[in-house]
């Protein structure tokens, strides 16, 4: 097995201190090329001490540089170079974003890509190798479209959107500002609808609608979002989907609702705002789910749910009720033992 | 956020009336470029009134054109242009198909694609950008293979097949006439099989079989269908899979069976004809499921199921039985309250 | 529907006998081009008789060649050519591997692919059409990277790795020796993590870690493995994932653990060695699962599990306990009937 190093970027301690408005304690030429947890640090990494529970790691960490609080008092000598800052947590977040931005600092249109003639896009577009954008589509400013992406006809893509490798977007889709689409997700495939003919064979229902993602939506890897039969499948502002989520035709998901991995939502269901849906939960078709609803992992929702409710089970009932019943379910063998005595006594009586 | 219009196609009222054998009432130069529901219509859309429950929308709709029944009597003036037809539902379906066909009216072989020399195909083939077809494969008539598709060696593709962007078809697969494969689906990956060696390590079992899709099969986005160990994984005529369905090695699915999203079927199970399998259901390996079986959403099937049965639960039992038991499950806290009194009384007695 | 033949390879009986150290009985010029089960054999196939239960098929099989035991005594004449070997099962396995190897005997770098200048790789690399490898990545010996694959920056790939069409590997991933990645799987997408700002909006957490697959790991079609927030998401030696499995950020899976299709594992959970996880099971975040744990299909694991435990249910409890309780659950309508009599009697009394 070959071992790799993050060789692309090196940062020296004095430079980092400048960025963060901090002060170096130790060798200001110490360099790092990655970030790590304080307990896992190695010679090329920068860590931080953001919680006093981890103070002991300060003296044993192999991290080359550690961010610490201005006021921290050392109990022993430290082999790492320290950078003292006002708030190590915030400073570390700042560095995390810096490293991420560096990685996505991509620009230019690959000569091995295809953009149809009448597509509108901005000068700062990044468009990767073997990617395709069909005719009549529009792409906003500061957009990064990675390699092997497919964008169909009449697609509209907003500003500051990131589309990772292998994403497929069918015709007529609308992608809002600041959306992130992870590798392999499919936007706008046909909904699953059939009419039975006289011989009981399935006749396909045409899907002429589209998918609309409003601003700040994030779609996980290998998710699938079907286009509407008519009208639109809509994900409102700030909706976040984890990986392998299925959103069927004509579904509408309210603002800032967060959906964990492997969830399935059947056709025409309307989900409210600020809901949280746990992993592998499923929602039947044509339902109405209120706002701030919590659907526990693995729940199967077969009925409408009112706002501010938490549900669990198959079919899903109120979370607390499910748990109370489940306690007795687990206890059924013991209960039955006592009960069978009663039955016996009552027969004997 | 940029807003888009479906700019590719405009149709005027007189032209639509011609197509449908209808009569225009109003301005026959009114043009539309999309279809909509009557309650959502806008200036560029055509709607229809197919159900008297929606009559009120006729007077408030912003749709430019509305299809109505020959016999409909207006109660008030209507701002939309009307087209009177014999059956508005059927006429609208006709237009849905017309719009869909327009979109898929693709032809030609991309110069940025790769087809191996000895592949047989018809003059009318559409073969998209960055798609690949390996040697010894055969492709029928009127086939549309979109962009970034991979077709391995010795693959056979029938007539009038549509393969959407990013589909991957492994060697030796057979795809029947009129099949539709949605974006990102994988046909013919290795089955999941291992033998343990003496040290308890997993040794991979070779998978030399293939996948056969008979005629009129539709496969949803990001589904995965594994090849057989020996022989074939087979989906019979008219089988329809929604998105993210997993079909393991050596599975056989009977004619016209319909499978909702996120279902998993383990190796070597045989499913009958005209079954309906609900979302996120799972079927263990080496089982035999009869014909016309209904497997409710989220069910876990661990045993054979006879024809004409409906099942639910984990492990799945008869649907009605599950529901009866679940009523009591939900009621267990109340039942236990009464029961504990009985227990107490019986001890006291 | 067009029918296909496996036309790429023909083997004659005398040649096969040579390979296996066997003896031909019949026409040693008989040729085959595929392997089959003895009950399904046709004129172009070779089968084997590995179990005396199947002896009858020997006299009815249409297979051109059948491998039989040296000691087998014929009861009737056989139309197939026989090859006598010491152990028909092992000899057949040998041929299975031979056929598989033939298929994957690929070499050369496609001129329609892109490998960045400073990527290190071996002369024997196979690199398919429209595949991409970004800068600073390293690829070991005897590696086969199929078509339309994406490999990001700083990726390390070991020796004898096979990567099937359409796989996407994000920057900084590490792939060990002898790994197999099936079509459409995504390695290293962002984890799913958000902090709420003061207005309740989701602010994305940067994911700067990576994914590490140790040696002999196999990843099924369309699986998704998220990179760590910091540090690594790790699959230890010999881990096998079936299709459509979701592995979240910072998860660690122990040696030789086998995971069936459609399983989801939430962030930061640690799974032990030699576990078996059934299809569609789910594991919540931040849990610790011991070694040799069996998680039954569809289980929902919400708590830590000790080694050598088998669990089932939602939430998962011990397998045997679940089954005992479920027997009573199924019986609840009958139990309630008896119980209601008791309640009635106790009220009457």
Tab-separated table of N, CA, C and O in Angstrom, chain A residues 226-333:
chain	number	residue	atom	x	y	z
A	226	UNK	N	-36.843	13.063	-8.654
A	226	UNK	CA	-37.636	12.925	-9.878
A	226	UNK	C	-38.345	14.222	-10.241
A	226	UNK	O	-38.820	14.950	-9.365
A	227	UNK	N	-38.492	14.464	-11.543
A	227	UNK	CA	-39.254	15.604	-12.043
A	227	UNK	C	-40.743	15.373	-11.779
A	227	UNK	O	-41.189	14.236	-11.585
A	228	UNK	N	-41.519	16.448	-11.781
A	228	UNK	CA	-42.959	16.351	-11.580
A	228	UNK	C	-43.645	15.838	-12.842
A	228	UNK	O	-43.117	15.963	-13.949
A	229	UNK	N	-44.821	15.269	-12.658
A	229	UNK	CA	-45.664	14.885	-13.789
A	229	UNK	C	-46.026	16.156	-14.550
A	229	UNK	O	-45.786	16.280	-15.761
A	230	UNK	N	-46.604	17.094	-13.833
A	230	UNK	CA	-46.820	18.460	-14.307
A	230	UNK	C	-46.352	19.347	-13.170
A	230	UNK	O	-46.398	18.947	-12.023
A	231	UNK	N	-45.971	20.574	-13.469
A	231	UNK	CA	-45.503	21.462	-12.411
A	231	UNK	C	-44.107	21.062	-11.969
A	231	UNK	O	-43.310	20.606	-12.778
A	232	UNK	N	-43.820	21.202	-10.667
A	232	UNK	CA	-42.439	21.048	-10.207
A	232	UNK	C	-42.333	20.236	-8.928
A	232	UNK	O	-43.190	20.329	-8.051
A	233	UNK	N	-41.276	19.451	-8.841
A	233	UNK	CA	-40.789	18.918	-7.576
A	233	UNK	C	-39.929	20.024	-6.985
A	233	UNK	O	-39.012	20.498	-7.649
A	234	UNK	N	-40.214	20.461	-5.750
A	234	UNK	CA	-39.556	21.667	-5.223
A	234	UNK	C	-38.862	21.412	-3.896
A	234	UNK	O	-39.475	20.884	-2.956
A	235	UNK	N	-37.599	21.797	-3.796
A	235	UNK	CA	-36.904	21.836	-2.507
A	235	UNK	C	-36.667	23.302	-2.181
A	235	UNK	O	-35.941	23.997	-2.886
A	236	UNK	N	-37.316	23.770	-1.096
A	236	UNK	CA	-37.259	25.185	-0.728
A	236	UNK	C	-35.886	25.552	-0.165
A	236	UNK	O	-35.064	24.684	0.126
A	237	UNK	N	-35.710	26.861	0.092
A	237	UNK	CA	-34.414	27.395	0.548
A	237	UNK	C	-33.832	26.613	1.715
A	237	UNK	O	-34.521	26.359	2.702
A	238	UNK	N	-32.564	26.293	1.621
A	238	UNK	CA	-31.858	25.728	2.755
A	238	UNK	C	-32.139	24.268	3.039
A	238	UNK	O	-31.725	23.753	4.075
A	239	UNK	N	-32.840	23.582	2.163
A	239	UNK	CA	-33.060	22.142	2.380
A	239	UNK	C	-31.736	21.397	2.196
A	239	UNK	O	-30.962	21.700	1.284
A	240	UNK	N	-31.455	20.436	3.090
A	240	UNK	CA	-30.216	19.662	3.014
A	240	UNK	C	-30.548	18.176	2.962
A	240	UNK	O	-31.234	17.666	3.858
A	241	UNK	N	-30.055	17.506	1.950
A	241	UNK	CA	-30.219	16.048	1.839
A	241	UNK	C	-28.874	15.369	2.005
A	241	UNK	O	-27.897	15.732	1.344
A	242	UNK	N	-28.820	14.371	2.856
A	242	UNK	CA	-27.642	13.510	2.967
A	242	UNK	C	-27.618	12.563	1.746
A	242	UNK	O	-28.427	12.691	0.830
A	243	UNK	N	-26.724	11.602	1.722
A	243	UNK	CA	-26.553	10.717	0.555
A	243	UNK	C	-27.722	9.741	0.357
A	243	UNK	O	-28.419	9.393	1.305
A	244	UNK	N	-27.889	9.294	-0.882
A	244	UNK	CA	-28.796	8.181	-1.234
A	244	UNK	C	-30.239	8.430	-0.803
A	244	UNK	O	-30.970	7.502	-0.466
A	245	UNK	N	-30.651	9.695	-0.840
A	245	UNK	CA	-32.045	10.041	-0.544
A	245	UNK	C	-32.836	10.025	-1.849
A	245	UNK	O	-32.353	10.446	-2.893
A	246	UNK	N	-34.088	9.535	-1.781
A	246	UNK	CA	-34.980	9.470	-2.939
A	246	UNK	C	-36.126	10.447	-2.754
A	246	UNK	O	-36.863	10.348	-1.770
A	247	UNK	N	-36.265	11.380	-3.660
A	247	UNK	CA	-37.382	12.332	-3.637
A	247	UNK	C	-38.196	12.118	-4.909
A	247	UNK	O	-37.708	12.343	-6.011
A	248	UNK	N	-39.445	11.680	-4.754
A	248	UNK	CA	-40.258	11.308	-5.920
A	248	UNK	C	-40.907	12.538	-6.566
A	248	UNK	O	-40.801	13.656	-6.065
A	249	UNK	N	-41.619	12.300	-7.659
A	249	UNK	CA	-42.251	13.361	-8.450
A	249	UNK	C	-43.255	14.166	-7.635
A	249	UNK	O	-43.983	13.622	-6.803
A	250	UNK	N	-43.244	15.483	-7.855
A	250	UNK	CA	-44.222	16.408	-7.272
A	250	UNK	C	-44.117	16.557	-5.756
A	250	UNK	O	-45.003	17.140	-5.135
A	251	UNK	N	-43.026	16.049	-5.170
A	251	UNK	CA	-42.802	16.281	-3.738
A	251	UNK	C	-42.403	17.739	-3.531
A	251	UNK	O	-41.785	18.360	-4.402
A	252	UNK	N	-42.773	18.306	-2.381
A	252	UNK	CA	-42.334	19.647	-2.019
A	252	UNK	C	-41.769	19.581	-0.609
A	252	UNK	O	-42.414	19.020	0.276
A	253	UNK	N	-40.567	20.113	-0.422
A	253	UNK	CA	-39.915	20.055	0.893
A	253	UNK	C	-39.678	21.483	1.365
A	253	UNK	O	-39.070	22.287	0.655
A	254	UNK	N	-40.161	21.795	2.587
A	254	UNK	CA	-40.148	23.169	3.089
A	254	UNK	C	-38.764	23.657	3.511
A	254	UNK	O	-37.844	22.868	3.728
A	255	UNK	N	-38.668	24.963	3.717
A	255	UNK	CA	-37.399	25.633	4.032
A	255	UNK	C	-36.637	24.982	5.183
A	255	UNK	O	-37.218	24.662	6.215
A	256	UNK	N	-35.340	24.851	5.009
A	256	UNK	CA	-34.406	24.441	6.062
A	256	UNK	C	-34.684	23.056	6.632
A	256	UNK	O	-34.186	22.722	7.700
A	257	UNK	N	-35.477	22.268	5.954
A	257	UNK	CA	-35.671	20.890	6.405
A	257	UNK	C	-34.426	20.064	6.076
A	257	UNK	O	-33.830	20.214	5.013
A	258	UNK	N	-34.039	19.203	7.030
A	258	UNK	CA	-32.804	18.435	6.932
A	258	UNK	C	-33.149	16.947	6.891
A	258	UNK	O	-33.886	16.459	7.741
A	259	UNK	N	-32.619	16.230	5.908
A	259	UNK	CA	-33.007	14.836	5.683
A	259	UNK	C	-31.762	13.952	5.667
A	259	UNK	O	-30.859	14.161	4.855
A	260	UNK	N	-31.715	12.979	6.567
A	260	UNK	CA	-30.554	12.092	6.680
A	260	UNK	C	-30.546	11.050	5.544
A	260	UNK	O	-31.479	10.984	4.732
A	261	UNK	N	-29.508	10.237	5.524
A	261	UNK	CA	-29.249	9.342	4.389
A	261	UNK	C	-30.315	8.259	4.231
A	261	UNK	O	-30.951	7.835	5.195
A	262	UNK	N	-30.496	7.821	2.993
A	262	UNK	CA	-31.300	6.640	2.659
A	262	UNK	C	-32.792	6.823	2.928
A	262	UNK	O	-33.536	5.845	3.002
A	263	UNK	N	-33.248	8.075	3.059
A	263	UNK	CA	-34.680	8.354	3.229
A	263	UNK	C	-35.364	8.284	1.871
A	263	UNK	O	-34.784	8.643	0.848
A	264	UNK	N	-36.631	7.813	1.845
A	264	UNK	CA	-37.426	7.815	0.622
A	264	UNK	C	-38.723	8.571	0.836
A	264	UNK	O	-39.401	8.358	1.841
A	265	UNK	N	-39.049	9.469	-0.079
A	265	UNK	CA	-40.300	10.241	-0.002
A	265	UNK	C	-41.090	9.983	-1.270
A	265	UNK	O	-40.628	10.294	-2.375
A	266	UNK	N	-42.289	9.409	-1.129
A	266	UNK	CA	-43.073	9.010	-2.297
A	266	UNK	C	-43.813	10.207	-2.903
A	266	UNK	O	-43.887	11.286	-2.302
A	267	UNK	N	-44.388	9.991	-4.081
A	267	UNK	CA	-44.905	11.045	-4.925
A	267	UNK	C	-45.934	11.961	-4.280
A	267	UNK	O	-46.809	11.530	-3.538
A	268	UNK	N	-45.812	13.262	-4.548
A	268	UNK	CA	-46.802	14.296	-4.228
A	268	UNK	C	-46.920	14.609	-2.743
A	268	UNK	O	-47.846	15.330	-2.349
A	269	UNK	N	-46.027	14.094	-1.908
A	269	UNK	CA	-46.091	14.465	-0.491
A	269	UNK	C	-45.484	15.850	-0.274
A	269	UNK	O	-44.542	16.250	-0.961
A	270	UNK	N	-46.073	16.581	0.687
A	270	UNK	CA	-45.640	17.950	0.992
A	270	UNK	C	-45.063	17.942	2.405
A	270	UNK	O	-45.768	17.612	3.360
A	271	UNK	N	-43.779	18.298	2.528
A	271	UNK	CA	-43.104	18.306	3.832
A	271	UNK	C	-42.945	19.759	4.254
A	271	UNK	O	-42.588	20.597	3.438
A	272	UNK	N	-43.151	20.048	5.545
A	272	UNK	CA	-43.075	21.424	6.038
A	272	UNK	C	-41.655	21.942	6.223
A	272	UNK	O	-40.680	21.323	5.796
A	273	UNK	N	-41.576	23.096	6.901
A	273	UNK	CA	-40.297	23.770	7.174
A	273	UNK	C	-39.613	23.171	8.398
A	273	UNK	O	-40.281	22.715	9.327
A	274	UNK	N	-38.289	23.304	8.443
A	274	UNK	CA	-37.508	22.987	9.637
A	274	UNK	C	-37.799	21.613	10.208
A	274	UNK	O	-37.712	21.389	11.413
A	275	UNK	N	-38.169	20.683	9.345
A	275	UNK	CA	-38.336	19.300	9.790
A	275	UNK	C	-36.975	18.612	9.861
A	275	UNK	O	-36.017	19.029	9.205
A	276	UNK	N	-36.883	17.552	10.661
A	276	UNK	CA	-35.697	16.715	10.684
A	276	UNK	C	-36.142	15.267	10.446
A	276	UNK	O	-36.954	14.740	11.209
A	277	UNK	N	-35.596	14.673	9.398
A	277	UNK	CA	-36.015	13.320	9.038
A	277	UNK	C	-34.817	12.391	9.188
A	277	UNK	O	-33.766	12.608	8.570
A	278	UNK	N	-34.959	11.368	10.044
A	278	UNK	CA	-33.845	10.477	10.364
A	278	UNK	C	-33.559	9.478	9.251
A	278	UNK	O	-34.392	9.237	8.374
A	279	UNK	N	-32.403	8.866	9.335
A	279	UNK	CA	-31.915	7.949	8.306
A	279	UNK	C	-32.885	6.803	8.033
A	279	UNK	O	-33.492	6.253	8.948
A	280	UNK	N	-33.035	6.440	6.753
A	280	UNK	CA	-33.827	5.288	6.316
A	280	UNK	C	-35.317	5.423	6.639
A	280	UNK	O	-36.065	4.452	6.508
A	281	UNK	N	-35.778	6.617	7.045
A	281	UNK	CA	-37.221	6.815	7.198
A	281	UNK	C	-37.861	6.827	5.812
A	281	UNK	O	-37.197	7.084	4.799
A	282	UNK	N	-39.164	6.528	5.785
A	282	UNK	CA	-39.895	6.561	4.527
A	282	UNK	C	-41.210	7.283	4.707
A	282	UNK	O	-41.820	7.211	5.780
A	283	UNK	N	-41.643	8.010	3.683
A	283	UNK	CA	-42.901	8.756	3.734
A	283	UNK	C	-43.724	8.363	2.519
A	283	UNK	O	-43.248	8.456	1.389
A	284	UNK	N	-44.939	7.884	2.754
A	284	UNK	CA	-45.816	7.479	1.652
A	284	UNK	C	-46.214	8.673	0.787
A	284	UNK	O	-45.953	9.818	1.151
A	285	UNK	N	-46.913	8.371	-0.300
A	285	UNK	CA	-47.296	9.412	-1.230
A	285	UNK	C	-48.511	10.211	-0.785
A	285	UNK	O	-49.269	9.785	0.078
A	286	UNK	N	-48.659	11.433	-1.330
A	286	UNK	CA	-49.853	12.269	-1.155
A	286	UNK	C	-50.119	12.632	0.306
A	286	UNK	O	-51.263	12.800	0.707
A	287	UNK	N	-49.062	12.717	1.124
A	287	UNK	CA	-49.235	13.096	2.531
A	287	UNK	C	-48.858	14.559	2.750
A	287	UNK	O	-48.190	15.175	1.932
A	288	UNK	N	-49.305	15.080	3.889
A	288	UNK	CA	-48.951	16.439	4.301
A	288	UNK	C	-48.292	16.364	5.671
A	288	UNK	O	-48.902	15.934	6.639
A	289	UNK	N	-47.016	16.747	5.720
A	289	UNK	CA	-46.238	16.738	6.969
A	289	UNK	C	-46.067	18.197	7.380
A	289	UNK	O	-45.643	19.016	6.569
A	290	UNK	N	-46.383	18.522	8.645
A	290	UNK	CA	-46.332	19.916	9.112
A	290	UNK	C	-44.916	20.455	9.263
A	290	UNK	O	-43.950	19.859	8.794
A	291	UNK	N	-44.790	21.578	9.955
A	291	UNK	CA	-43.487	22.204	10.192
A	291	UNK	C	-42.846	21.634	11.457
A	291	UNK	O	-43.537	21.177	12.359
A	292	UNK	N	-41.547	21.713	11.515
A	292	UNK	CA	-40.779	21.285	12.700
A	292	UNK	C	-41.136	19.868	13.150
A	292	UNK	O	-41.092	19.545	14.345
A	293	UNK	N	-41.497	19.025	12.225
A	293	UNK	CA	-41.784	17.624	12.545
A	293	UNK	C	-40.468	16.859	12.626
A	293	UNK	O	-39.570	17.075	11.820
A	294	UNK	N	-40.340	15.984	13.621
A	294	UNK	CA	-39.177	15.096	13.690
A	294	UNK	C	-39.625	13.677	13.358
A	294	UNK	O	-40.475	13.116	14.062
A	295	UNK	N	-39.064	13.134	12.327
A	295	UNK	CA	-39.365	11.746	11.963
A	295	UNK	C	-38.138	10.927	12.322
A	295	UNK	O	-37.055	11.153	11.782
A	296	UNK	N	-38.301	10.024	13.287
A	296	UNK	CA	-37.149	9.261	13.768
A	296	UNK	C	-36.636	8.299	12.681
A	296	UNK	O	-37.378	7.886	11.795
A	297	UNK	N	-35.364	7.940	12.807
A	297	UNK	CA	-34.751	7.007	11.869
A	297	UNK	C	-35.615	5.764	11.700
A	297	UNK	O	-36.177	5.248	12.668
A	298	UNK	N	-35.774	5.325	10.457
A	298	UNK	CA	-36.442	4.057	10.125
A	298	UNK	C	-37.961	4.100	10.258
A	298	UNK	O	-38.631	3.087	10.002
A	299	UNK	N	-38.515	5.251	10.635
A	299	UNK	CA	-39.974	5.341	10.729
A	299	UNK	C	-40.592	5.179	9.344
A	299	UNK	O	-39.983	5.533	8.328
A	300	UNK	N	-41.817	4.651	9.319
A	300	UNK	CA	-42.591	4.560	8.079
A	300	UNK	C	-43.848	5.394	8.234
A	300	UNK	O	-44.749	5.012	8.974
A	301	UNK	N	-43.895	6.532	7.577
A	301	UNK	CA	-44.999	7.482	7.765
A	301	UNK	C	-46.073	7.199	6.717
A	301	UNK	O	-45.830	7.358	5.523
A	302	UNK	N	-47.245	6.777	7.171
A	302	UNK	CA	-48.325	6.413	6.247
A	302	UNK	C	-49.513	7.368	6.348
A	302	UNK	O	-50.510	7.189	5.674
A	303	UNK	N	-49.454	8.358	7.262
A	303	UNK	CA	-50.538	9.328	7.432
A	303	UNK	C	-49.966	10.737	7.551
A	303	UNK	O	-48.797	10.915	7.855
A	304	UNK	N	-50.848	11.739	7.401
A	304	UNK	CA	-50.436	13.129	7.618
A	304	UNK	C	-49.911	13.315	9.046
A	304	UNK	O	-50.341	12.610	9.959
A	305	UNK	N	-49.021	14.267	9.223
A	305	UNK	CA	-48.486	14.546	10.559
A	305	UNK	C	-48.605	16.039	10.829
A	305	UNK	O	-48.235	16.861	9.978
A	306	UNK	N	-49.112	16.398	12.017
A	306	UNK	CA	-49.243	17.811	12.393
A	306	UNK	C	-47.894	18.409	12.779
A	306	UNK	O	-46.984	17.686	13.183
A	307	UNK	N	-47.825	19.706	12.720
A	307	UNK	CA	-46.591	20.416	13.072
A	307	UNK	C	-46.153	20.080	14.495
A	307	UNK	O	-46.975	19.713	15.336
A	308	UNK	N	-44.847	20.220	14.743
A	308	UNK	CA	-44.275	20.095	16.087
A	308	UNK	C	-44.511	18.726	16.716
A	308	UNK	O	-44.726	18.609	17.922
A	309	UNK	N	-44.522	17.700	15.892
A	309	UNK	CA	-44.721	16.341	16.373
A	309	UNK	C	-43.452	15.534	16.107
A	309	UNK	O	-42.752	15.795	15.140
A	310	UNK	N	-43.164	14.567	16.968
A	310	UNK	CA	-42.065	13.634	16.731
A	310	UNK	C	-42.656	12.232	16.612
A	310	UNK	O	-43.457	11.834	17.452
A	311	UNK	N	-42.300	11.504	15.567
A	311	UNK	CA	-42.921	10.192	15.327
A	311	UNK	C	-41.886	9.092	15.124
A	311	UNK	O	-40.742	9.345	14.747
A	312	UNK	N	-42.332	7.859	15.355
A	312	UNK	CA	-41.474	6.683	15.199
A	312	UNK	C	-42.347	5.453	14.953
A	312	UNK	O	-43.519	5.438	15.309
A	313	UNK	N	-41.772	4.423	14.374
A	313	UNK	CA	-42.482	3.157	14.183
A	313	UNK	C	-43.025	2.980	12.779
A	313	UNK	O	-42.974	3.887	11.955
A	314	UNK	N	-43.519	1.769	12.531
A	314	UNK	CA	-44.063	1.400	11.221
A	314	UNK	C	-45.420	0.745	11.429
A	314	UNK	O	-45.475	-0.406	11.844
A	315	UNK	N	-46.559	1.400	11.187
A	315	UNK	CA	-46.679	2.807	10.794
A	315	UNK	C	-46.261	3.725	11.939
A	315	UNK	O	-46.409	3.377	13.111
A	316	UNK	N	-45.793	4.904	11.582
A	316	UNK	CA	-45.277	5.850	12.566
A	316	UNK	C	-46.388	6.376	13.463
A	316	UNK	O	-47.460	6.738	12.991
A	317	UNK	N	-46.121	6.367	14.778
A	317	UNK	CA	-47.008	6.987	15.771
A	317	UNK	C	-46.154	7.954	16.586
A	317	UNK	O	-44.958	8.094	16.316
A	318	UNK	N	-46.734	8.605	17.600
A	318	UNK	CA	-45.939	9.569	18.369
A	318	UNK	C	-44.732	8.880	19.001
A	318	UNK	O	-44.845	7.774	19.527
A	319	UNK	N	-43.617	9.572	18.988
A	319	UNK	CA	-42.332	9.022	19.427
A	319	UNK	C	-42.416	8.432	20.838
A	319	UNK	O	-42.015	7.285	21.081
A	320	UNK	N	-42.977	9.204	21.781
A	320	UNK	CA	-43.036	8.734	23.166
A	320	UNK	C	-43.957	7.522	23.280
A	320	UNK	O	-43.659	6.577	24.007
A	321	UNK	N	-45.065	7.559	22.552
A	321	UNK	CA	-46.001	6.431	22.586
A	321	UNK	C	-45.335	5.168	22.049
A	321	UNK	O	-45.501	4.075	22.605
A	322	UNK	N	-44.577	5.328	20.955
A	322	UNK	CA	-43.885	4.166	20.398
A	322	UNK	C	-42.938	3.572	21.435
A	322	UNK	O	-42.903	2.360	21.660
A	323	UNK	N	-42.173	4.451	22.074
A	323	UNK	CA	-41.192	3.964	23.045
A	323	UNK	C	-41.842	3.265	24.227
A	323	UNK	O	-41.359	2.238	24.688
A	324	UNK	N	-42.977	3.846	24.710
A	324	UNK	CA	-43.681	3.213	25.817
A	324	UNK	C	-44.178	1.819	25.408
A	324	UNK	O	-44.054	0.859	26.166
A	325	UNK	N	-44.759	1.729	24.217
A	325	UNK	CA	-45.264	0.434	23.744
A	325	UNK	C	-44.118	-0.548	23.538
A	325	UNK	O	-44.245	-1.742	23.822
A	326	UNK	N	-42.989	-0.035	23.055
A	326	UNK	CA	-41.868	-0.923	22.754
A	326	UNK	C	-41.275	-1.526	24.027
A	326	UNK	O	-40.813	-2.662	24.030
A	327	UNK	N	-41.310	-0.754	25.130
A	327	UNK	CA	-40.862	-1.289	26.423
A	327	UNK	C	-41.670	-2.546	26.758
A	327	UNK	O	-41.123	-3.582	27.155
A	328	UNK	N	-42.990	-2.465	26.573
A	328	UNK	CA	-43.851	-3.621	26.858
A	328	UNK	C	-43.618	-4.737	25.833
A	328	UNK	O	-43.653	-5.909	26.186
A	329	UNK	N	-43.399	-4.353	24.590
A	329	UNK	CA	-43.102	-5.359	23.546
A	329	UNK	C	-41.900	-6.203	23.966
A	329	UNK	O	-41.936	-7.439	23.929
A	330	UNK	N	-40.845	-5.529	24.406
A	330	UNK	CA	-39.637	-6.246	24.837
A	330	UNK	C	-39.925	-7.151	26.032
A	330	UNK	O	-39.296	-8.176	26.223
A	331	UNK	N	-40.922	-6.732	26.812
A	331	UNK	CA	-41.251	-7.441	28.041
A	331	UNK	C	-42.321	-8.513	27.832
A	331	UNK	O	-42.740	-9.186	28.776
A	332	UNK	N	-42.796	-8.677	26.586
A	332	UNK	CA	-43.931	-9.585	26.321
A	332	UNK	C	-43.709	-11.014	26.824
A	332	UNK	O	-44.626	-11.616	27.396
A	333	UNK	N	-42.518	-11.600	26.658
A	333	UNK	CA	-42.342	-12.974	27.172
A	333	UNK	C	-42.600	-13.057	28.679
A	333	UNK	O	-43.295	-13.971	29.138
